[in-house]
Short mmCIF file of C-alpha atoms and ligand atoms in Angstrom, two decimals:
data_model
loop_
_atom_site.label_atom_id
_atom_site.label_comp_id
_atom_site.label_asym_id
_atom_site.label_seq_id
_atom_site.Cartn_x
_atom_site.Cartn_y
_atom_site.Cartn_z
CA MET A 1 162.16 43.42 75.88
CA ALA A 2 159.59 45.48 74.07
CA PHE A 3 156.51 43.58 75.15
CA PRO A 4 154.84 43.85 77.65
CA ILE A 5 156.28 47.35 78.28
CA HIS A 6 155.23 48.55 74.85
CA ARG A 7 151.62 48.03 73.87
CA PRO A 8 150.79 50.18 70.82
CA ARG A 9 147.14 49.21 71.27
CA ARG A 10 146.96 51.54 74.31
CA LEU A 11 146.61 54.53 72.00
CA ARG A 12 143.89 52.87 69.94
CA ARG A 13 141.45 52.31 72.72
CA SER A 14 138.95 55.01 71.87
CA GLU A 15 138.14 57.22 68.91
CA LEU A 16 139.12 60.27 70.93
CA LEU A 17 142.57 58.82 71.64
CA ARG A 18 143.01 57.70 68.05
CA SER A 19 142.03 61.11 66.84
CA MET A 20 144.44 62.82 69.22
CA VAL A 21 147.45 60.91 67.86
CA ARG A 22 146.32 60.88 64.22
CA GLU A 23 149.14 61.93 61.90
CA THR A 24 147.22 62.78 58.76
CA ARG A 25 144.04 64.79 58.45
CA LEU A 26 142.05 65.59 55.34
CA GLU A 27 140.37 68.92 54.85
CA PRO A 28 138.30 70.32 51.98
CA ALA A 29 141.17 72.79 51.46
CA ASN A 30 143.25 69.87 50.11
CA PHE A 31 140.95 69.18 47.17
CA ILE A 32 140.70 70.28 43.56
CA TYR A 33 137.52 69.18 41.79
CA PRO A 34 137.63 68.21 38.08
CA LEU A 35 134.78 69.37 35.82
CA PHE A 36 133.90 68.69 32.18
CA VAL A 37 132.52 71.61 30.18
CA CYS A 38 130.50 70.97 27.01
CA PRO A 39 128.77 73.21 24.46
CA GLY A 40 125.11 74.18 24.59
CA GLU A 41 122.79 75.35 27.30
CA GLY A 42 120.96 73.44 29.97
CA VAL A 43 123.08 70.35 29.27
CA LYS A 44 123.94 68.00 32.14
CA ARG A 45 124.80 64.46 30.96
CA GLU A 46 126.01 61.86 33.40
CA ILE A 47 129.24 60.08 32.41
CA GLY A 48 128.47 56.36 32.25
CA ALA A 49 131.77 55.11 33.62
CA MET A 50 131.97 57.82 36.29
CA PRO A 51 128.66 57.88 38.18
CA GLY A 52 128.01 61.23 39.84
CA ASN A 53 130.10 63.14 37.28
CA TYR A 54 128.65 65.05 34.36
CA GLN A 55 129.41 66.80 31.14
CA MET A 56 127.90 70.22 31.75
CA SER A 57 127.26 73.33 29.70
CA VAL A 58 128.55 76.64 31.01
CA ASP A 59 125.32 77.56 32.83
CA HIS A 60 125.40 74.31 34.84
CA ILE A 61 129.14 74.60 35.41
CA VAL A 62 128.66 77.99 37.05
CA ARG A 63 126.03 76.58 39.41
CA GLU A 64 128.24 73.62 40.17
CA CYS A 65 131.18 75.92 40.95
CA ALA A 66 129.07 77.93 43.39
CA GLU A 67 128.28 74.70 45.22
CA VAL A 68 131.94 73.60 45.20
CA ALA A 69 133.01 76.94 46.71
CA SER A 70 130.28 76.73 49.36
CA LEU A 71 131.73 73.38 50.49
CA GLY A 72 135.09 74.97 51.23
CA ILE A 73 136.83 73.38 48.24
CA PRO A 74 139.28 76.01 46.99
CA ALA A 75 139.62 75.04 43.34
CA VAL A 76 138.19 73.35 40.26
CA ILE A 77 140.08 72.13 37.19
CA LEU A 78 138.30 72.44 33.87
CA PHE A 79 138.39 70.07 30.89
CA GLY A 80 136.68 71.04 27.65
CA LEU A 81 134.62 69.17 25.07
CA PRO A 82 134.74 71.39 21.98
CA GLU A 83 132.02 71.88 19.38
CA SER A 84 134.24 70.25 16.77
CA LYS A 85 137.71 68.77 16.56
CA ASP A 86 140.44 69.21 13.95
CA GLU A 87 144.09 68.38 13.25
CA GLU A 88 145.30 71.66 14.76
CA ALA A 89 143.19 71.48 17.94
CA SER A 90 141.86 74.95 17.17
CA GLY A 91 139.11 74.57 19.79
CA ALA A 92 141.78 74.49 22.48
CA TYR A 93 142.89 78.09 21.95
CA ALA A 94 139.76 79.64 20.43
CA GLU A 95 138.86 82.88 22.17
CA ASP A 96 135.26 81.72 22.50
CA GLY A 97 136.23 78.11 23.15
CA VAL A 98 134.20 76.17 25.65
CA VAL A 99 136.78 76.40 28.47
CA GLN A 100 137.46 80.08 27.81
CA ARG A 101 133.72 80.85 28.05
CA ALA A 102 133.37 78.78 31.21
CA VAL A 103 136.32 80.54 32.86
CA ARG A 104 134.88 83.98 32.12
CA ALA A 105 131.46 83.00 33.45
CA ILE A 106 132.82 81.39 36.63
CA LYS A 107 135.15 84.27 37.41
CA LYS A 108 132.25 86.67 36.97
CA GLU A 109 129.67 84.76 39.01
CA VAL A 110 131.53 82.80 41.67
CA LYS A 111 133.64 84.34 44.42
CA ASN A 112 136.29 82.48 46.39
CA LEU A 113 137.11 79.86 43.82
CA ILE A 114 140.40 79.22 42.04
CA VAL A 115 139.88 78.19 38.43
CA VAL A 116 142.57 75.88 37.08
CA THR A 117 142.48 74.89 33.41
CA ASP A 118 143.87 71.68 32.01
CA VAL A 119 146.15 72.55 29.10
CA CYS A 120 146.22 69.72 26.59
CA LEU A 121 145.20 69.12 23.00
CA CYS A 122 143.80 65.58 23.14
CA GLU A 123 140.22 66.72 23.73
CA TYR A 124 140.48 69.03 20.70
CA THR A 125 142.36 67.02 18.08
CA SER A 126 140.48 64.85 15.60
CA HIS A 127 143.02 62.07 16.19
CA GLY A 128 142.85 62.33 19.99
CA HIS A 129 146.58 62.72 20.60
CA CYS A 130 148.06 65.37 22.87
CA GLY A 131 149.98 67.13 20.12
CA ARG A 132 150.49 67.79 16.44
CA ILE A 133 151.00 64.70 14.29
CA ALA A 134 153.93 64.58 11.89
CA GLY A 135 155.03 61.41 10.13
CA GLY A 136 152.68 59.26 12.19
CA ASP A 137 154.09 60.49 15.50
CA VAL A 138 153.32 63.29 17.95
CA ASP A 139 155.73 66.07 17.08
CA ASN A 140 157.12 67.60 20.23
CA ASP A 141 158.52 70.96 19.20
CA SER A 142 155.74 72.16 16.92
CA THR A 143 153.20 71.22 19.59
CA LEU A 144 154.75 73.62 22.11
CA GLU A 145 153.45 76.65 20.27
CA LEU A 146 149.87 75.30 20.34
CA LEU A 147 150.12 74.52 24.03
CA ALA A 148 151.48 77.99 24.79
CA ARG A 149 148.62 79.55 22.80
CA THR A 150 146.12 77.44 24.70
CA ALA A 151 147.51 78.36 28.11
CA LEU A 152 147.66 82.03 27.15
CA SER A 153 144.04 82.05 25.98
CA HIS A 154 142.96 80.42 29.25
CA ALA A 155 144.90 82.99 31.28
CA ARG A 156 143.48 85.84 29.21
CA ALA A 157 139.99 84.53 29.92
CA GLY A 158 140.83 84.77 33.62
CA ALA A 159 142.18 81.35 34.62
CA ASP A 160 143.97 81.57 37.96
CA LEU A 161 146.33 78.67 37.18
CA VAL A 162 147.18 76.70 34.06
CA ALA A 163 147.95 73.00 34.23
CA PRO A 164 149.74 71.39 31.25
CA SER A 165 149.00 67.64 31.09
CA ASP A 166 150.37 66.77 27.66
CA MET A 167 153.89 65.54 28.62
CA MET A 168 155.68 67.26 25.74
CA ASP A 169 159.29 68.13 26.59
CA GLY A 170 159.76 71.85 27.16
CA ARG A 171 156.12 72.78 27.51
CA VAL A 172 156.43 74.42 30.92
CA ALA A 173 159.15 76.75 29.59
CA ALA A 174 157.11 77.52 26.47
CA ILE A 175 154.01 78.33 28.51
CA ARG A 176 155.97 80.39 31.05
CA ARG A 177 157.50 82.43 28.24
CA ALA A 178 154.16 83.03 26.53
CA LEU A 179 152.53 84.19 29.77
CA ASP A 180 155.45 86.45 30.69
CA GLU A 181 155.75 88.02 27.26
CA ASN A 182 152.06 88.81 27.26
CA GLY A 183 151.84 90.58 30.58
CA LEU A 184 150.71 87.61 32.67
CA PRO A 185 153.79 86.84 34.81
CA GLY A 186 151.60 86.31 37.86
CA VAL A 187 149.73 83.27 36.55
CA PRO A 188 151.24 80.12 38.12
CA ILE A 189 151.78 76.78 36.37
CA LEU A 190 150.65 73.52 37.92
CA ALA A 191 152.68 70.99 35.94
CA TYR A 192 151.53 67.42 35.46
CA ALA A 193 155.21 66.64 35.95
CA ALA A 194 155.24 62.87 36.47
CA LYS A 195 152.33 61.63 34.40
CA TYR A 196 152.30 57.94 33.62
CA ALA A 197 150.82 56.14 30.60
CA SER A 198 148.11 54.60 32.76
CA VAL A 199 145.17 52.32 32.06
CA PHE A 200 143.40 54.12 34.90
CA TYR A 201 142.58 57.06 32.60
CA GLY A 202 140.03 54.85 30.81
CA PRO A 203 136.83 56.37 32.19
CA PHE A 204 138.17 59.92 31.65
CA ARG A 205 138.50 59.25 27.95
CA GLU A 206 134.77 58.62 27.83
CA ALA A 207 134.16 61.76 29.92
CA ALA A 208 136.35 63.98 27.74
CA GLU A 209 135.79 62.03 24.50
CA SER A 210 139.55 62.05 24.07
CA ALA A 211 140.61 58.45 23.33
CA PRO A 212 143.43 58.35 20.77
CA GLN A 213 142.15 57.20 17.37
CA PHE A 214 145.35 55.26 16.67
CA GLY A 215 148.21 54.02 18.81
CA ASP A 216 148.53 55.02 22.45
CA ARG A 217 150.24 57.62 24.62
CA ARG A 218 153.30 55.60 25.59
CA GLY A 219 155.53 57.69 23.31
CA TYR A 220 155.04 60.72 25.57
CA GLN A 221 153.58 59.66 28.92
CA MET A 222 155.84 57.81 31.35
CA ASP A 223 156.45 54.09 31.69
CA PRO A 224 154.71 52.87 34.89
CA ALA A 225 157.85 50.90 35.76
CA ASN A 226 160.00 54.01 36.30
CA GLN A 227 160.53 55.92 39.51
CA ARG A 228 163.90 57.69 39.07
CA GLU A 229 162.68 59.05 35.76
CA ALA A 230 159.82 60.73 37.61
CA LEU A 231 162.33 62.67 39.70
CA LYS A 232 164.05 63.78 36.51
CA GLU A 233 160.76 64.87 34.91
CA ILE A 234 159.82 66.84 38.01
CA ALA A 235 163.25 68.50 38.27
CA LEU A 236 163.03 69.57 34.63
CA ASP A 237 159.56 71.08 35.11
CA ILE A 238 160.79 72.98 38.16
CA GLU A 239 163.77 74.33 36.20
CA GLU A 240 161.41 75.41 33.45
CA GLY A 241 159.28 77.36 35.91
CA ALA A 242 156.61 75.10 37.41
CA ASP A 243 155.03 76.49 40.59
CA ILE A 244 153.23 73.33 41.69
CA ILE A 245 154.21 69.81 40.66
CA MET A 246 151.94 66.82 40.21
CA VAL A 247 152.16 63.04 40.23
CA LYS A 248 149.45 61.17 38.33
CA PRO A 249 147.77 58.70 38.92
CA ALA A 250 147.88 58.72 42.72
CA MET A 251 147.26 55.47 44.57
CA PRO A 252 149.30 53.14 42.33
CA TYR A 253 152.18 55.68 42.55
CA LEU A 254 152.43 56.44 46.29
CA ASP A 255 156.16 55.70 46.17
CA VAL A 256 156.60 58.41 43.56
CA ILE A 257 154.58 60.89 45.64
CA TRP A 258 156.70 60.05 48.67
CA ARG A 259 160.00 60.50 46.84
CA ALA A 260 158.86 63.73 45.19
CA LYS A 261 157.95 65.06 48.62
CA GLN A 262 161.41 64.23 49.98
CA GLU A 263 163.33 65.66 47.01
CA PHE A 264 161.49 68.86 46.16
CA ARG A 265 160.26 71.90 48.04
CA LEU A 266 157.32 72.91 45.86
CA PRO A 267 153.68 72.25 46.72
CA LEU A 268 152.92 68.73 45.56
CA ALA A 269 149.66 67.65 43.98
CA ALA A 270 148.46 64.13 43.19
CA TYR A 271 145.64 63.20 40.81
CA GLN A 272 143.33 60.43 41.95
CA VAL A 273 142.28 59.69 38.39
CA SER A 274 139.03 58.54 36.83
CA GLY A 275 139.80 54.81 37.02
CA GLU A 276 140.74 55.04 40.69
CA TYR A 277 137.39 56.72 41.34
CA SER A 278 135.37 54.36 39.17
CA MET A 279 136.85 51.22 40.73
CA ILE A 280 135.82 52.31 44.19
CA VAL A 281 132.36 53.40 43.09
CA ALA A 282 131.81 50.17 41.15
CA ALA A 283 132.89 47.99 44.07
CA ALA A 284 130.62 49.95 46.39
CA ARG A 285 127.69 49.56 43.99
CA ASN A 286 128.25 45.81 44.07
CA GLY A 287 128.19 45.84 47.84
CA TRP A 288 131.84 44.78 47.96
CA LEU A 289 133.28 47.89 49.63
CA ASP A 290 131.93 50.64 51.82
CA LEU A 291 132.06 53.76 49.64
CA GLU A 292 132.76 56.34 52.30
CA ARG A 293 135.46 54.33 54.04
CA ALA A 294 137.17 53.39 50.76
CA MET A 295 137.06 57.03 49.69
CA PHE A 296 138.59 58.31 52.92
CA GLU A 297 141.18 55.56 53.16
CA SER A 298 142.39 56.20 49.62
CA LEU A 299 142.49 59.99 50.07
CA THR A 300 144.23 59.71 53.43
CA ALA A 301 146.84 57.37 51.94
CA ILE A 302 147.55 59.85 49.15
CA LYS A 303 147.97 62.69 51.63
CA ARG A 304 150.05 60.54 54.00
CA ALA A 305 152.41 59.72 51.13
CA GLY A 306 153.06 63.45 50.76
CA ALA A 307 150.45 65.11 48.56
CA ASP A 308 149.52 68.62 49.67
CA LEU A 309 146.74 68.82 47.12
CA ILE A 310 144.56 66.06 45.70
CA LEU A 311 142.67 66.32 42.44
CA THR A 312 139.73 64.02 43.03
CA TYR A 313 136.25 63.27 41.74
CA PHE A 314 135.36 62.58 45.39
CA ALA A 315 136.02 66.22 46.38
CA LYS A 316 132.38 67.16 46.93
CA THR A 317 131.39 63.91 48.64
CA ALA A 318 134.45 64.01 50.88
CA ALA A 319 134.04 67.71 51.74
CA ARG A 320 130.42 67.10 52.71
CA ALA A 321 131.34 64.18 54.93
CA LEU A 322 134.14 66.11 56.64
C1 PBG B 401 144.68 64.99 29.12
C2 PBG B 401 144.35 64.39 30.43
C3 PBG B 401 143.99 63.07 30.76
C4 PBG B 401 143.68 63.05 32.11
C5 PBG B 401 143.88 64.34 32.59
N1 PBG B 401 144.31 65.16 31.54
C6 PBG B 401 143.84 61.88 29.90
C7 PBG B 401 144.99 61.27 29.26
O1 PBG B 401 146.14 61.67 29.42
O2 PBG B 401 144.74 60.34 28.50
C8 PBG B 401 143.19 61.88 32.90
C9 PBG B 401 142.40 62.21 34.13
C10 PBG B 401 141.62 61.07 34.67
O3 PBG B 401 141.72 59.91 34.25
O4 PBG B 401 140.84 61.35 35.60
N2 PBG B 401 145.83 64.57 28.52
#
């Protein structure tokens, strides 16, 4: 008879005991902090739906990165808001594009920080989709060339890692080839491998000004109902040359994180996306949840499910509290 021999409460009697048998621990080294770069100088605009996050010009971004590094957070991921948008997303691969300039400045000024760049076209296209439009749809194969150009221009500017988030088929292979053929075989790819068509990206689209002008992203991002398909997507990205794989969003997809961890041997990242962040912050502002505890519980759950790395807007707050 289990009880009264077994009393699991014995190991919960004090914080010291609980801490001794704790299975999952967060550290700043687990985090990647997302940042939004905009044109201009001296610009720092708070994002309405994401309190505590800002669109920042390069000068502010550099200062921010110095602070991030000083907190022991190893990496940032950059998103760009270009000067102007067009059908061909030319701002995405412009040599003096906003992300390219930010990367050069950060690599010059900040030591001990890995700069990851998000590779996607939606912030740069006038229509807000993640690829070239042909016949009213996002054309997969002709988009690959633009994505490869974008990744290459980021790497040439000094990006340490490139992270395609567009969900076109074959983009990891196209990017890998472009980097290799241009003398950059050492730049790794962090693939947004299982990226779902999620409502939780809502606040991000305000932050990055990247909402699609017609339709939605369900023709290229994954159906939230599918788990096995995520394993297929991840396997394909690995075959094409991904070095780190990602599941996104995080908390509504813990089962996918768990299965990816069991099936694959690559470092696994999870993205706690804008809506996950904003929900917690909004509830805390209403006095409905304790911010710090909700933050740590959500991050711990994501790590417990199997994420080695967590992209999170809480990175600075969490690192400070740790
Ligand atoms: C670009 C991209 C998006 C996010 C990361 N990269 C938006 C989207 O796919 O619509 C979302 C990140 C977040 O919500 O925090 N494609």
